[in-house]
Amino acid sequence: TDEAKLGYSVGYQVGGDFERQKIEIDPDLVVAGVVAALSRAEPKLTGEQMRAELRTLRETTDAGENDADSEGDSDSGDSDAGDPE
């Protein structure tokens, strides 16, 4: 069904994003969180605990992006020559 295709596509996209960012995460727990949220079940963590974990994830991924940007800045090649930004 279209609903099944959408569900799989969302999961594949999210999983791919985590893999590309080298984020180690238990896919079973991701699914459990989605199921709990969609069924409006009582969360296993408090709101503050979840916010703290997501804040740490954001800080980690932001730091990784900054490291990658710094590596790109030190590149002395002209691969971007004539490429407007």
Coordinates of C-alpha atoms in Angstrom, one line a residue:
T1 CA 0.0 0.0 0.0
D2 CA 1.0 3.6 -0.3
E3 CA 1.0 3.9 3.5
A4 CA 3.4 1.0 3.8
K5 CA 5.7 2.5 1.2
L6 CA 5.7 5.8 3.0
G7 CA 6.4 4.2 6.3
Y8 CA 9.3 2.2 4.9
S9 CA 10.6 5.3 3.0
V10 CA 10.6 7.4 6.2
G11 CA 12.5 4.7 8.1
Y12 CA 15.0 4.2 5.4
Q13 CA 15.7 8.0 5.2
V14 CA 16.1 8.3 8.9
G15 CA 18.3 5.2 9.1
G16 CA 20.5 6.5 6.2
D17 CA 20.8 9.9 7.9
F18 CA 22.1 8.2 11.1
E19 CA 24.5 6.0 9.2
R20 CA 25.9 8.9 7.1
Q21 CA 26.5 10.9 10.3
K22 CA 28.1 7.8 12.0
I23 CA 25.5 7.9 14.8
E24 CA 25.3 4.6 16.7
I25 CA 21.7 4.0 17.6
D26 CA 19.6 0.9 18.4
P27 CA 17.0 0.7 15.6
D28 CA 14.6 -1.3 17.8
L29 CA 14.5 1.5 20.3
V30 CA 13.9 4.1 17.5
V31 CA 10.9 2.0 16.4
A32 CA 9.7 1.6 20.0
G33 CA 9.8 5.4 20.4
V34 CA 7.9 5.9 17.2
V35 CA 5.3 3.3 18.1
A36 CA 4.9 4.8 21.6
A37 CA 4.5 8.3 20.2
L38 CA 2.0 7.3 17.5
S39 CA -0.1 5.3 20.1
R40 CA 0.2 8.1 22.6
A41 CA 1.6 5.7 25.2
E42 CA 3.4 6.8 28.3
P43 CA 7.0 7.6 27.4
K44 CA 9.8 5.5 29.0
L45 CA 11.8 8.6 29.6
T46 CA 10.8 12.0 31.0
G47 CA 10.5 15.0 28.7
E48 CA 13.7 16.4 30.3
Q49 CA 15.6 13.2 29.8
M50 CA 14.6 13.1 26.1
R51 CA 15.5 16.8 25.6
A52 CA 18.9 16.2 27.2
E53 CA 19.7 13.3 24.9
L54 CA 18.5 15.1 21.8
R55 CA 20.6 18.2 22.9
T56 CA 23.7 16.0 23.2
L57 CA 23.0 14.5 19.8
R58 CA 22.6 17.9 18.2
E59 CA 25.8 19.1 19.9
T60 CA 27.7 16.0 18.7
T61 CA 26.5 16.3 15.1
D62 CA 27.1 20.1 15.0
A63 CA 30.7 19.5 16.3
G64 CA 31.2 16.9 13.6
E65 CA 29.9 19.2 10.9
N66 CA 32.2 22.0 12.1
D67 CA 35.2 19.6 12.0
A68 CA 34.3 18.6 8.4
D69 CA 34.0 22.3 7.5
S70 CA 37.4 23.0 9.0
E71 CA 38.9 20.2 7.0
G72 CA 37.4 21.6 3.8
D73 CA 38.7 25.1 4.6
S74 CA 42.3 23.9 4.8
D75 CA 42.0 22.4 1.3
S76 CA 44.2 24.4 -1.0
G77 CA 42.8 23.1 -4.2
D78 CA 40.8 25.1 -6.7
S79 CA 37.9 22.7 -7.0
D80 CA 35.4 25.5 -6.2
A81 CA 37.0 28.1 -8.5
G82 CA 34.4 29.9 -10.4
D83 CA 31.6 28.2 -8.4
P84 CA 29.4 31.0 -6.9
E85 CA 28.2 30.4 -3.4

